[in-house]
Coordinates of C-alpha atoms in Angstrom, one line a residue:
M1395 CA 5.4 16.9 -126.7
R1396 CA 8.0 19.6 -126.0
S1397 CA 7.5 19.4 -122.2
T1398 CA 7.8 15.6 -122.3
Y1399 CA 11.1 16.0 -124.1
L1400 CA 12.4 18.6 -121.6
L1401 CA 11.5 16.3 -118.7
R1402 CA 13.3 13.4 -120.3
V1403 CA 16.4 15.5 -120.8
I1404 CA 16.4 16.9 -117.3
A1405 CA 15.9 13.4 -115.8
L1406 CA 18.8 12.1 -117.9
L1407 CA 21.1 15.0 -117.0
I1408 CA 20.3 14.4 -113.3
L1409 CA 21.0 10.7 -113.6
S1410 CA 24.2 11.4 -115.5
G1411 CA 25.6 13.2 -112.5
T1412 CA 25.2 9.9 -110.6
F1413 CA 26.4 7.6 -113.4
F1414 CA 29.5 9.7 -114.3
S1415 CA 30.8 9.7 -110.7
L1416 CA 31.6 6.0 -110.3
Q1417 CA 34.3 6.9 -107.7
A1418 CA 31.6 6.5 -105.1
Q1419 CA 31.1 2.9 -106.1
T1420 CA 33.5 0.0 -105.5
A1421 CA 34.4 -2.6 -108.0
C1422 CA 33.3 -6.2 -107.2
L1423 CA 35.4 -9.2 -107.8
C1424 CA 34.7 -12.6 -109.4
A1425 CA 37.9 -14.6 -109.5
E1426 CA 36.3 -17.2 -111.8
F1427 CA 35.9 -14.7 -114.6
T1428 CA 39.4 -14.9 -116.1
L1429 CA 40.7 -13.7 -119.4
D1430 CA 40.6 -17.2 -120.8
V1431 CA 36.9 -17.6 -119.9
R1432 CA 36.1 -14.2 -121.5
K1433 CA 38.1 -15.3 -124.7
R1434 CA 36.3 -18.6 -124.9
F1435 CA 32.9 -16.9 -124.5
D1436 CA 33.7 -14.3 -127.2
E1437 CA 34.9 -17.0 -129.6
N1438 CA 31.7 -19.0 -129.2
K1439 CA 29.5 -15.9 -129.6
V1440 CA 31.3 -14.7 -132.8
A1441 CA 31.2 -18.3 -134.3
L1442 CA 27.4 -18.3 -133.6
N1443 CA 27.8 -21.1 -131.1
Y1444 CA 25.2 -19.6 -128.9
E1445 CA 24.5 -22.7 -126.9
A1446 CA 28.1 -23.0 -125.8
A1447 CA 28.2 -19.2 -125.0
N1448 CA 25.0 -19.5 -122.9
A1449 CA 26.3 -22.5 -121.1
I1450 CA 29.2 -20.3 -119.8
A1451 CA 26.7 -17.6 -118.8
D1452 CA 24.6 -20.2 -116.9
E1453 CA 27.6 -21.4 -114.9
F1454 CA 28.1 -17.9 -113.6
K1455 CA 24.4 -17.3 -112.9
K1456 CA 24.5 -20.4 -110.6
S1457 CA 27.3 -18.9 -108.5
E1458 CA 26.7 -18.0 -104.8
I1459 CA 28.8 -14.8 -105.4
S1460 CA 26.6 -11.9 -106.4
C1461 CA 29.3 -10.4 -108.6
C1462 CA 29.6 -13.6 -110.6
Q1463 CA 25.8 -13.8 -110.9
A1464 CA 25.8 -10.3 -112.4
I1465 CA 28.5 -11.4 -114.9
G1466 CA 26.3 -14.4 -115.8
F1467 CA 23.3 -12.2 -116.6
A1468 CA 25.6 -9.8 -118.6
L1469 CA 26.9 -12.7 -120.7
E1470 CA 23.4 -13.9 -121.3
A1471 CA 22.4 -10.4 -122.4
S1472 CA 25.3 -10.3 -124.8
V1473 CA 24.3 -13.5 -126.4
A1474 CA 20.7 -12.4 -126.7
N1475 CA 21.8 -9.1 -128.3
A1476 CA 23.9 -11.0 -130.8
R1477 CA 20.8 -13.0 -131.7
A1478 CA 18.8 -9.8 -132.0
L1479 CA 16.5 -10.9 -129.2
T1480 CA 16.0 -7.3 -128.1
E1481 CA 13.6 -7.7 -125.2
E1482 CA 15.5 -10.7 -123.8
S1483 CA 18.8 -8.8 -123.9
R1484 CA 17.2 -5.9 -122.1
L1485 CA 15.8 -8.0 -119.3
S1486 CA 19.1 -9.9 -118.7
A1487 CA 21.0 -6.6 -118.7
L1488 CA 18.6 -5.0 -116.1
S1489 CA 18.9 -8.2 -113.9
A1490 CA 22.7 -7.8 -113.9
L1491 CA 22.5 -4.1 -113.1
R1492 CA 20.1 -4.7 -110.2
I1493 CA 22.6 -7.1 -108.7
L1494 CA 25.3 -4.4 -109.1
K1495 CA 23.2 -1.6 -107.6
E1496 CA 25.8 -0.6 -105.0
E1497 CA 28.9 -1.6 -106.9
Y1498 CA 30.1 -2.2 -110.4
H1499 CA 32.1 -4.8 -112.4
P1500 CA 34.2 -3.4 -115.3
Y1501 CA 33.0 -5.9 -117.9
A1502 CA 29.5 -6.6 -116.7
S1503 CA 28.5 -3.0 -116.0
A1504 CA 29.9 -1.7 -119.3
E1505 CA 28.4 -4.5 -121.4
C1506 CA 24.9 -4.2 -119.8
N1507 CA 24.9 -0.4 -120.4
R1508 CA 26.0 -0.9 -124.0
I1509 CA 23.2 -3.5 -124.6
L1510 CA 20.6 -1.0 -123.1
G1511 CA 22.1 1.6 -125.6
V1512 CA 21.4 -0.9 -128.4
Y1513 CA 17.9 -1.6 -127.1
Y1514 CA 16.8 2.0 -126.9
N1515 CA 18.4 2.8 -130.2
R1516 CA 16.3 0.1 -131.9
Q1517 CA 13.3 1.4 -130.1
G1518 CA 13.7 4.9 -131.5
N1519 CA 14.8 6.5 -128.2
P1520 CA 18.1 8.1 -129.1
D1521 CA 18.4 10.2 -125.9
S1522 CA 18.1 7.1 -123.7
S1523 CA 20.3 5.2 -126.0
I1524 CA 23.1 7.8 -126.1
Y1525 CA 22.9 8.1 -122.3
F1526 CA 23.6 4.4 -121.8
Y1527 CA 26.3 4.3 -124.4
Y1528 CA 28.2 7.2 -122.7
K1529 CA 27.8 5.5 -119.4
A1530 CA 29.3 2.3 -120.9
L1531 CA 32.1 4.4 -122.3
D1532 CA 32.8 5.9 -118.8
L1533 CA 32.9 2.4 -117.3
I1534 CA 35.4 1.1 -119.9
K1535 CA 38.0 3.6 -118.7
F1536 CA 38.6 1.3 -115.7
V1537 CA 39.9 -1.5 -117.9
D1538 CA 41.9 -2.1 -121.0
D1539 CA 39.2 -3.7 -123.2
P1540 CA 39.5 -2.6 -126.9
T1541 CA 36.7 -4.9 -127.9
Q1542 CA 34.1 -3.3 -125.7
Q1543 CA 35.4 0.2 -126.4
S1544 CA 35.2 -0.3 -130.2
M1545 CA 31.7 -1.7 -129.9
V1546 CA 30.6 1.3 -127.7
Y1547 CA 31.9 3.8 -130.3
T1548 CA 30.1 1.8 -133.0
G1549 CA 26.9 2.0 -131.0
I1550 CA 27.2 5.8 -130.5
S1551 CA 27.9 6.1 -134.2
S1552 CA 24.7 4.2 -135.0
V1553 CA 22.6 6.6 -132.9
F1554 CA 23.9 9.6 -134.9
M1555 CA 23.5 7.7 -138.2
N1556 CA 19.9 6.9 -137.4
Q1557 CA 19.3 10.6 -136.6
K1558 CA 20.9 11.4 -140.0
Q1559 CA 23.8 13.1 -138.4
Y1560 CA 26.2 11.3 -140.7
E1561 CA 29.4 13.3 -140.1
K1562 CA 29.2 12.6 -136.4
G1563 CA 28.4 9.0 -137.2
I1564 CA 31.5 8.6 -139.4
Y1565 CA 33.6 10.4 -136.7
F1566 CA 32.7 7.8 -134.0
T1567 CA 32.9 4.9 -136.4
K1568 CA 36.5 6.0 -137.2
K1569 CA 37.2 6.1 -133.4
A1570 CA 36.0 2.5 -133.2
L1571 CA 38.4 1.6 -136.1
T1572 CA 41.3 3.4 -134.4
V1573 CA 40.8 1.3 -131.3
A1574 CA 40.6 -1.9 -133.3
L1575 CA 43.8 -1.0 -135.2
G1576 CA 45.6 -0.9 -131.9
T1577 CA 45.0 -4.7 -131.6
T1578 CA 45.7 -7.8 -133.6
K1579 CA 42.1 -9.1 -133.4
T1580 CA 41.1 -9.8 -137.0
S1581 CA 37.4 -10.2 -136.0
L1582 CA 37.4 -6.7 -134.3
L1583 CA 39.1 -5.2 -137.4
A1584 CA 36.6 -6.8 -139.7
Q1585 CA 33.7 -5.4 -137.7
A1586 CA 35.2 -1.9 -137.5
Y1587 CA 35.9 -1.7 -141.2
S1588 CA 32.5 -3.2 -142.0
N1589 CA 30.7 -0.6 -139.8
L1590 CA 32.7 2.3 -141.4
A1591 CA 31.8 1.0 -144.9
I1592 CA 28.1 1.1 -143.9
A1593 CA 28.5 4.6 -142.5
Y1594 CA 30.1 5.8 -145.7
F1595 CA 27.2 4.2 -147.7
Y1596 CA 24.5 5.9 -145.7
S1597 CA 26.3 9.2 -146.0
Y1598 CA 26.0 9.0 -149.8
D1599 CA 22.5 10.3 -150.1
T1600 CA 22.9 13.2 -147.7
I1601 CA 26.4 14.7 -147.9
A1602 CA 26.9 16.9 -151.0
S1603 CA 30.0 15.3 -152.5
K1604 CA 28.5 11.9 -153.0
K1605 CA 30.8 9.9 -155.1
P1606 CA 33.8 9.8 -152.7
F1607 CA 31.6 8.3 -150.0
L1608 CA 30.3 5.6 -152.4
D1609 CA 33.8 4.7 -153.4
S1610 CA 35.0 4.8 -149.8
A1611 CA 32.1 2.4 -148.9
Y1612 CA 33.2 0.0 -151.6
T1613 CA 36.9 0.0 -150.8
T1614 CA 36.3 -0.2 -147.1
A1615 CA 33.9 -3.1 -147.5
L1616 CA 36.6 -5.0 -149.5
E1617 CA 39.2 -4.2 -146.8
S1618 CA 36.8 -5.5 -144.1
M1619 CA 36.2 -8.7 -146.2
K1620 CA 39.9 -9.6 -146.0
Y1621 CA 39.8 -9.6 -142.2
A1622 CA 36.3 -11.2 -142.0
R1623 CA 37.4 -14.2 -144.2
K1624 CA 40.6 -14.5 -142.2
A1625 CA 38.7 -14.5 -138.9
G1626 CA 35.9 -16.7 -140.3
V1627 CA 33.2 -14.4 -138.9
P1628 CA 29.9 -15.0 -140.9
V1629 CA 28.2 -11.9 -139.7
N1630 CA 30.8 -9.5 -141.0
I1631 CA 31.1 -11.4 -144.3
I1632 CA 27.3 -10.9 -144.7
K1633 CA 27.4 -7.2 -143.7
N1634 CA 30.1 -6.6 -146.3
Y1635 CA 28.2 -8.4 -149.1
V1636 CA 25.1 -6.3 -148.2
T1637 CA 27.2 -3.1 -148.4
L1638 CA 28.8 -4.2 -151.8
G1639 CA 25.3 -5.0 -153.0
D1640 CA 23.9 -1.6 -151.9
V1641 CA 26.8 0.2 -153.6
A1642 CA 26.0 -1.8 -156.8
T1643 CA 22.3 -0.6 -156.7
K1644 CA 23.5 3.1 -156.3
R1645 CA 25.7 2.5 -159.4
L1646 CA 22.7 1.0 -161.2
N1647 CA 24.4 -2.3 -161.5
F1648 CA 21.3 -4.2 -160.5
K1649 CA 22.3 -7.6 -161.9
E1650 CA 25.5 -7.4 -159.8
A1651 CA 23.4 -6.5 -156.8
L1652 CA 21.2 -9.5 -157.4
L1653 CA 24.2 -11.7 -157.6
Y1654 CA 25.4 -10.4 -154.2
S1655 CA 21.9 -11.2 -152.8
D1656 CA 22.1 -14.7 -154.3
T1657 CA 25.4 -15.3 -152.4
L1658 CA 23.9 -13.9 -149.2
L1659 CA 21.0 -16.3 -149.3
T1660 CA 23.5 -19.2 -149.0
Y1661 CA 24.8 -17.7 -145.7
I1662 CA 21.4 -17.8 -144.1
T1663 CA 21.1 -20.5 -141.4
P1664 CA 18.6 -21.1 -138.5
K1665 CA 21.0 -19.1 -136.3
T1666 CA 21.0 -16.0 -138.6
N1667 CA 19.3 -13.2 -136.6
A1668 CA 16.3 -11.3 -137.9
N1669 CA 18.2 -8.0 -138.5
V1670 CA 20.7 -9.7 -140.8
R1671 CA 17.8 -11.5 -142.6
S1672 CA 16.0 -8.2 -143.0
A1673 CA 19.1 -6.5 -144.6
I1674 CA 19.6 -9.4 -147.1
F1675 CA 15.9 -9.4 -148.1
S1676 CA 15.9 -5.6 -148.5
L1677 CA 19.0 -5.7 -150.8
R1678 CA 17.3 -8.4 -153.0
A1679 CA 14.2 -6.3 -153.2
A1680 CA 16.3 -3.2 -154.3
A1681 CA 17.9 -5.3 -157.1
F1682 CA 14.5 -6.4 -158.4
V1683 CA 13.2 -2.8 -158.3
G1684 CA 16.1 -1.8 -160.6
L1685 CA 15.3 -4.7 -162.9
N1686 CA 11.7 -3.6 -163.0
E1687 CA 10.5 -6.8 -161.4
H1688 CA 8.2 -4.9 -158.9
Q1689 CA 6.2 -7.8 -157.7
K1690 CA 9.3 -9.8 -156.7
S1691 CA 10.6 -6.6 -155.1
I1692 CA 7.4 -6.3 -153.0
E1693 CA 7.5 -9.9 -151.9
W1694 CA 11.1 -9.6 -150.7
L1695 CA 10.4 -6.3 -148.9
Q1696 CA 7.5 -7.8 -147.1
K1697 CA 9.8 -10.6 -145.9
G1698 CA 12.3 -8.1 -144.8
L1699 CA 9.6 -6.1 -143.0
E1700 CA 8.5 -9.2 -141.2
Q1701 CA 12.0 -9.9 -139.9
A1702 CA 12.5 -6.2 -138.8
M1703 CA 9.2 -6.3 -136.9
I1704 CA 10.3 -9.5 -135.1
V1705 CA 13.1 -7.7 -133.4
N1706 CA 11.1 -4.4 -133.3
N1707 CA 13.9 -2.6 -135.3
I1708 CA 12.0 0.6 -135.9
F1709 CA 14.6 2.1 -138.2
S1710 CA 14.6 -0.9 -140.5
V1711 CA 10.8 -0.8 -140.5
R1712 CA 10.9 2.8 -141.6
E1713 CA 13.3 2.2 -144.4
I1714 CA 11.4 -0.8 -145.7
K1715 CA 8.1 1.2 -145.6
Y1716 CA 9.7 3.8 -147.9
K1717 CA 11.0 1.1 -150.3
L1718 CA 7.5 -0.4 -150.3
Y1719 CA 6.0 3.0 -151.3
E1720 CA 8.4 3.1 -154.3
A1721 CA 7.7 -0.5 -155.3
Y1722 CA 3.9 -0.1 -155.0
K1723 CA 4.0 3.2 -156.9
A1724 CA 6.1 1.6 -159.7
S1725 CA 3.7 -1.3 -159.9
G1726 CA 0.6 0.9 -160.1
S1727 CA -0.8 0.1 -156.6
T1728 CA -1.5 3.7 -155.7
A1729 CA -3.5 3.1 -152.6
L1730 CA -0.9 0.7 -151.1
A1731 CA 1.8 3.2 -152.1
L1732 CA 0.1 6.1 -150.3
Q1733 CA -0.5 3.9 -147.2
S1734 CA 3.2 2.9 -147.1
L1735 CA 4.3 6.5 -147.6
E1736 CA 2.0 7.7 -144.7
Q1737 CA 3.4 5.0 -142.4
Y1738 CA 6.9 6.0 -143.4
K1739 CA 6.3 9.7 -142.6
V1740 CA 4.8 8.9 -139.2
L1741 CA 7.8 6.8 -138.3
S1742 CA 10.2 9.5 -139.6
D1743 CA 8.5 12.2 -137.7
S1744 CA 8.7 10.2 -134.5
L1745 CA 12.3 9.0 -135.0
V1746 CA 14.1 11.9 -136.5
T1747 CA 13.0 15.0 -134.7
K1748 CA 14.6 18.3 -133.7
E1749 CA 13.9 17.3 -130.0
N1750 CA 15.8 14.0 -130.4
A1751 CA 18.7 15.7 -132.1
E1752 CA 18.9 18.3 -129.2
A1753 CA 18.6 15.5 -126.6
I1754 CA 21.5 13.5 -127.8
S1755 CA 23.5 16.7 -128.4
E1756 CA 22.8 17.6 -124.7
M1757 CA 24.0 14.2 -123.6
E1758 CA 27.1 14.5 -125.8
Q1759 CA 27.9 17.9 -124.4
K1760 CA 27.3 16.7 -120.8
Y1761 CA 29.7 13.8 -121.3
N1762 CA 32.3 16.0 -123.0
K1763 CA 32.1 18.5 -120.2
V1764 CA 32.7 15.9 -117.6
E1765 CA 35.6 14.6 -119.7
N1766 CA 37.1 18.1 -120.0
E1767 CA 36.7 18.7 -116.3
L1768 CA 38.4 15.4 -115.5
T1769 CA 41.2 16.3 -118.0
I1770 CA 41.6 19.8 -116.4
Q1771 CA 41.7 18.2 -113.0
E1772 CA 44.3 15.7 -114.2
L1773 CA 46.4 18.4 -115.8
A1774 CA 46.1 20.5 -112.6
A1775 CA 47.2 17.6 -110.5
Q1776 CA 50.1 16.9 -112.9
K1777 CA 51.1 20.6 -112.8
Q1778 CA 51.0 20.6 -109.0
F1779 CA 53.0 17.4 -109.0
Y1780 CA 55.7 18.8 -111.3
L1781 CA 55.7 22.1 -109.4
L1782 CA 56.3 20.2 -106.1
L1783 CA 58.9 18.0 -107.8
S1784 CA 60.7 21.2 -109.1
V1785 CA 60.6 22.8 -105.7
A1786 CA 61.9 19.6 -104.1
G1787 CA 64.6 19.4 -106.7
L1788 CA 65.6 23.0 -106.2
L1789 CA 65.7 22.5 -102.4
A1790 CA 67.8 19.3 -102.9
I1791 CA 70.2 21.3 -105.1
I1792 CA 70.4 24.1 -102.6
A1793 CA 71.0 21.6 -99.8
F1794 CA 73.7 19.8 -101.8
A1795 CA 75.4 23.1 -102.7
F1796 CA 75.2 24.1 -99.0
F1797 CA 76.7 20.7 -98.0
L1798 CA 79.5 21.1 -100.6
R1799 CA 80.2 24.6 -99.3
Q1800 CA 80.3 23.5 -95.7
L1801 CA 82.6 20.6 -96.8
S1802 CA 84.8 23.1 -98.6
L1803 CA 84.9 25.5 -95.6
R1804 CA 85.8 22.6 -93.2
H1805 CA 88.5 21.5 -95.6
K1806 CA 89.9 25.1 -95.9
K1807 CA 89.7 25.5 -92.1
T1808 CA 91.6 22.2 -91.7
V1809 CA 94.3 23.4 -94.2
L1810 CA 94.5 26.8 -92.6
E1811 CA 94.8 25.4 -89.1
A1812 CA 97.6 23.0 -90.4
E1813 CA 99.4 25.9 -92.0
Q1814 CA 99.1 28.0 -88.9
R1815 CA 100.5 25.1 -86.8
L1816 CA 103.3 24.7 -89.3
N1817 CA 104.1 28.4 -89.3
R1818 CA 104.3 28.3 -85.5
A1819 CA 106.4 25.2 -85.6
R1820 CA 109.0 26.1 -88.3
M1821 CA 111.8 26.0 -85.7
N1822 CA 112.0 25.6 -82.0
P1823 CA 112.6 29.1 -80.6
H1824 CA 115.0 27.7 -78.0
F1825 CA 117.3 26.7 -80.8
F1826 CA 117.8 30.4 -81.8
F1827 CA 118.3 31.5 -78.2
N1828 CA 120.7 28.7 -77.6
A1829 CA 122.6 29.3 -80.8
L1830 CA 123.0 33.0 -80.1
T1831 CA 124.2 32.2 -76.5
S1832 CA 126.7 29.8 -78.0
L1833 CA 127.9 32.5 -80.4
Q1834 CA 128.2 35.0 -77.6
Q1835 CA 130.3 32.6 -75.5
H1836 CA 132.5 31.8 -78.5
A1837 CA 133.1 35.5 -79.1
L1838 CA 134.0 36.1 -75.5
Q1839 CA 136.3 33.0 -75.1
Q1840 CA 137.9 32.4 -78.5
K1841 CA 138.2 35.9 -79.8
D1842 CA 138.5 34.4 -83.3
G1843 CA 136.8 36.9 -85.6
L1844 CA 136.9 34.7 -88.7
M1845 CA 135.4 31.7 -87.0
L1846 CA 132.7 33.9 -85.4
A1847 CA 131.9 35.5 -88.8
S1848 CA 131.6 32.0 -90.3
R1849 CA 129.3 30.8 -87.6
L1850 CA 127.2 34.0 -87.8
S1851 CA 126.9 33.4 -91.6
Q1852 CA 125.6 29.9 -91.0
F1853 CA 123.2 31.1 -88.4
S1854 CA 121.9 33.9 -90.6
D1855 CA 121.4 31.4 -93.5
V1856 CA 119.4 29.0 -91.3
M1857 CA 117.2 31.9 -90.1
R1858 CA 116.7 33.2 -93.6
K1859 CA 115.7 29.8 -95.0
T1860 CA 113.5 29.2 -92.0
L1861 CA 111.7 32.4 -92.7
E1862 CA 111.5 31.7 -96.4
S1863 CA 109.9 28.3 -95.7
T1864 CA 106.9 30.1 -94.3
Y1865 CA 105.9 31.2 -97.9
Q1866 CA 107.5 28.5 -100.0
E1867 CA 105.6 25.4 -100.7
Y1868 CA 108.5 23.4 -102.2
T1869 CA 112.3 23.5 -102.2
T1870 CA 114.8 21.3 -104.1
I1871 CA 116.5 18.4 -102.3
E1872 CA 119.8 20.2 -102.9
E1873 CA 118.6 23.3 -101.1
E1874 CA 117.1 21.1 -98.3
M1875 CA 120.4 19.2 -97.9
E1876 CA 122.3 22.5 -97.6
F1877 CA 119.9 23.8 -95.0
L1878 CA 120.1 20.6 -93.0
R1879 CA 124.0 20.7 -93.2
Q1880 CA 124.1 24.3 -91.9
Y1881 CA 121.5 23.5 -89.2
L1882 CA 123.5 20.4 -88.0
E1883 CA 126.8 22.4 -88.1
I1884 CA 125.3 25.0 -85.7
Q1885 CA 124.0 22.2 -83.5
K1886 CA 127.3 20.5 -83.6
N1887 CA 129.0 23.8 -82.5
R1888 CA 126.8 23.7 -79.4
Y1889 CA 127.7 20.0 -78.7
P1890 CA 131.2 19.6 -80.2
I1891 CA 131.9 16.0 -78.9
A1892 CA 128.3 14.8 -78.8
F1893 CA 127.7 13.6 -82.4
D1894 CA 128.7 13.8 -86.0
F1895 CA 126.5 13.6 -89.1
S1896 CA 126.3 12.6 -92.8
I1897 CA 123.9 13.8 -95.5
E1898 CA 123.9 12.0 -98.8
A1899 CA 121.7 11.3 -101.8
Q1900 CA 121.5 8.2 -104.1
A1901 CA 123.1 8.8 -107.5
E1902 CA 119.7 8.4 -109.3
V1903 CA 118.2 11.2 -107.2
E1904 CA 118.2 14.5 -109.2
I1905 CA 118.8 16.7 -106.2
D1906 CA 118.6 19.9 -108.3
E1907 CA 115.3 18.9 -110.0
L1908 CA 113.3 17.0 -107.3
L1909 CA 111.1 19.0 -105.0
I1910 CA 110.0 18.4 -101.4
P1911 CA 108.1 20.5 -98.9
P1912 CA 110.6 22.6 -96.8
M1913 CA 111.2 21.9 -93.2
I1914 CA 109.7 18.4 -93.4
I1915 CA 112.9 16.6 -92.2
Q1916 CA 114.2 19.2 -89.6
P1917 CA 111.8 18.3 -86.8
F1918 CA 113.1 14.7 -86.7
V1919 CA 116.7 15.9 -86.9
E1920 CA 116.1 18.3 -84.0
N1921 CA 114.5 15.5 -82.0
S1922 CA 117.6 13.2 -82.6
I1923 CA 119.9 16.0 -81.4
E1924 CA 118.0 17.4 -78.4
H1925 CA 116.8 14.1 -77.0
G1926 CA 118.4 11.1 -78.7
M1927 CA 121.9 12.4 -78.1
A1928 CA 121.4 13.9 -74.7
G1929 CA 123.2 12.2 -71.9
I1930 CA 124.7 9.3 -74.0
D1931 CA 128.2 8.1 -73.2
W1932 CA 129.1 7.1 -76.8
K1933 CA 129.8 9.0 -79.9
G1934 CA 126.5 10.0 -81.5
H1935 CA 125.8 9.9 -85.3
I1936 CA 122.9 11.2 -87.4
S1937 CA 122.5 9.9 -91.0
I1938 CA 120.2 11.5 -93.5
R1939 CA 119.8 9.7 -96.9
F1940 CA 117.7 10.4 -100.0
E1941 CA 116.8 7.5 -102.3
K1942 CA 114.4 6.7 -105.2
R1943 CA 112.2 3.7 -104.6
A1944 CA 109.8 2.8 -107.4
D1945 CA 107.8 5.9 -108.0
E1946 CA 108.4 7.5 -104.6
L1947 CA 111.2 9.5 -102.9
Y1948 CA 112.4 7.8 -99.8
V1949 CA 114.0 9.9 -97.0
E1950 CA 115.7 8.2 -94.1
V1951 CA 116.7 9.9 -90.8
L1952 CA 118.8 7.4 -88.6
D1953 CA 120.5 8.1 -85.3
N1954 CA 122.2 5.9 -82.8
G1955 CA 120.9 7.7 -79.7
K1956 CA 119.0 6.4 -76.7
G1957 CA 116.1 5.1 -78.8
L1958 CA 112.3 5.2 -78.4
Q1959 CA 112.0 3.2 -75.1
A1960 CA 114.3 5.6 -73.3
E1961 CA 112.4 8.6 -74.5
K1962 CA 109.1 7.1 -73.4
V1963 CA 110.6 6.5 -69.9
E1964 CA 111.6 10.1 -69.8
K1965 CA 108.1 11.0 -70.9
N1966 CA 109.5 13.1 -73.8
E1967 CA 106.8 14.6 -75.9
H1968 CA 109.1 16.1 -78.5
I1969 CA 108.9 13.1 -80.8
S1970 CA 105.1 13.4 -80.8
R1971 CA 105.5 17.1 -81.6
A1972 CA 107.7 16.2 -84.6
S1973 CA 105.1 13.6 -85.7
E1974 CA 102.2 16.1 -85.6
I1975 CA 104.3 18.6 -87.6
I1976 CA 105.0 16.2 -90.4
K1977 CA 101.4 14.9 -90.4
D1978 CA 100.2 18.4 -91.1
R1979 CA 102.7 18.9 -93.9
I1980 CA 101.9 15.5 -95.5
Y1981 CA 98.1 16.3 -95.2
L1982 CA 98.7 19.6 -97.1
L1983 CA 100.8 17.8 -99.7
A1984 CA 98.2 15.1 -100.2
T1985 CA 95.4 17.7 -100.7
K1986 CA 97.4 19.5 -103.4
V1987 CA 99.0 16.7 -105.4
K1988 CA 96.8 13.7 -104.5
S1989 CA 99.7 11.7 -103.2
K1990 CA 100.1 8.8 -100.8
A1991 CA 102.8 10.5 -98.7
R1992 CA 103.4 8.9 -95.4
F1993 CA 106.1 8.2 -92.7
T1994 CA 107.0 5.7 -90.1
I1995 CA 109.0 5.9 -86.8
G1996 CA 110.7 2.8 -85.5
Q1997 CA 114.0 1.2 -84.3
P1998 CA 116.8 0.2 -86.6
T1999 CA 117.4 -3.5 -87.2
S2000 CA 120.7 -3.4 -85.2
G2001 CA 121.9 -1.2 -82.3
T2002 CA 120.1 1.5 -80.5
G2003 CA 118.5 4.7 -81.9
V2004 CA 115.5 5.7 -84.0
L2005 CA 114.8 5.2 -87.7
V2006 CA 112.4 7.6 -89.4
A2007 CA 111.3 6.7 -92.9
I2008 CA 109.5 9.3 -95.0
Y2009 CA 107.8 8.5 -98.3
L2010 CA 107.1 11.4 -100.7
P2011 CA 105.8 11.7 -104.3
L2012 CA 108.3 12.4 -107.0
L2013 CA 107.8 16.1 -107.8
Y2014 CA 109.9 17.8 -110.5
K2015 CA 110.4 21.5 -111.3
N2016 CA 108.7 21.2 -114.7
M2017 CA 105.5 19.6 -113.3
N2018 CA 102.3 21.7 -113.0
I2019 CA 102.6 22.4 -109.3
R2020 CA 102.9 25.6 -107.4
K2021 CA 106.4 26.2 -106.1
N2022 CA 105.4 29.5 -104.4
A2023 CA 102.3 30.2 -102.5

């Protein structure tokens, strides 16, 4: 016997390696099997409308698509199982699985394996039963089907309960209830609570602290009854009444138990399956035993035994045999009592053995090992994914930081180049040489010491302010106006009859408070003198004006010289040099104070000459800007 058991376990473990790797199989498709069809089928089956449910199964069996045919056999097996037609359900399930040999269908494959689990459990083969239940559980992972999942957990629970491993039985029954609680299906909730009540009741005789389990069985059956009545499911109503009656017998309330059995008899119809009938008859017999009506008890037990044998429910047969032993013994039929007791022991020895317990434990461990390995693989994959994501994120941050640094360096380089160009272009060197030559000629010709000293003072102030502008970011308008006046005076000394000039500020302009970048106007003034006034035969004039316009400072440099067209003819590049200088200065100003500084060069509306318009932000001394670099 031991060697046979080992061969069975080895065979099952080898097969489990095949069944638990469904990745090698592909899922088949039957477009006709929609959620609505499945719902209609389940509703008919639960309502005991077996003909309507079988009609749906037949439609699929007639299909030319093999996957749909398999679904038809699976539906047929499900109806047969609900009717407790054990052999018919097995044959239909096997037919479906043969069709699905090289592939699987999430519903059909799982349902057929579940039904085979039910079959082998009723046959007293717990190792085979648990194998098919776990295979069904593995298949259910591919779909979101709480009904099937709850039923599979219930089936696994029944295997452990039949092997008197009640704690594990309760554990899996609670898992079935947890799944049901995640839905709004009252019929599924009724079934889950009903099965848990039964599990609590059967744990009463075995687990040490009995009373809590009996109380739990009673309250859970009442909870199930609420859902069963709401769903209108006769099977669950019957199961709850049976549990309540069983609890009454344990509490020695035999009249109450008999009343429950009276109620249950009214629920029996031609469609009531043999397992349910057997449970009702056994409860009625137990009530009569307690009332010392042993002959009636024996009659009802024999009816229950007959129903259990119809569906070959070995576990029900075993329990009824023991109850017959007690009834015969109480009635004085010693020979029949001993016969029933012997039959009970034979069945118990074959059904509940150490080998069976080890076999289902082996299958449970095998499944849990596969589950753990899959979990470890999933966690490892997640860890690898997050690691790669972290590395990618770090690289992205580094790349972004590098980009910002390069952008900053390019910006600094642009600013530095602009500042270098400005430092090189603070004043045209020829101006200094020409001014010094003019002073030398004045000293030689005029011999006027006071005038020479005055002109040298002007020249030194212009040089000083030009040098200071290399490290000053801003100067007041008042200082800039004085610088321009001295610069123009020196230029006028060189060309005494060529031009005159005017520098003025609008009354609203606070010349001692408003700041502008130094040397921003001088290049255009220099351009007007050196090129606008050169070679003209009329009196030249240069006008510089400061005004407030809206929220900007407007600076105008206007001359009546030759104008832009004449300078273009002469191919003069000085005006473009002046433009580049001011562009650089305006760029530096924009980067520091975020302004919209700008300038335009054009012709005046009347007469000849050039009009330069410069627009600068209003910067005051008390503002948070740097005056000194």
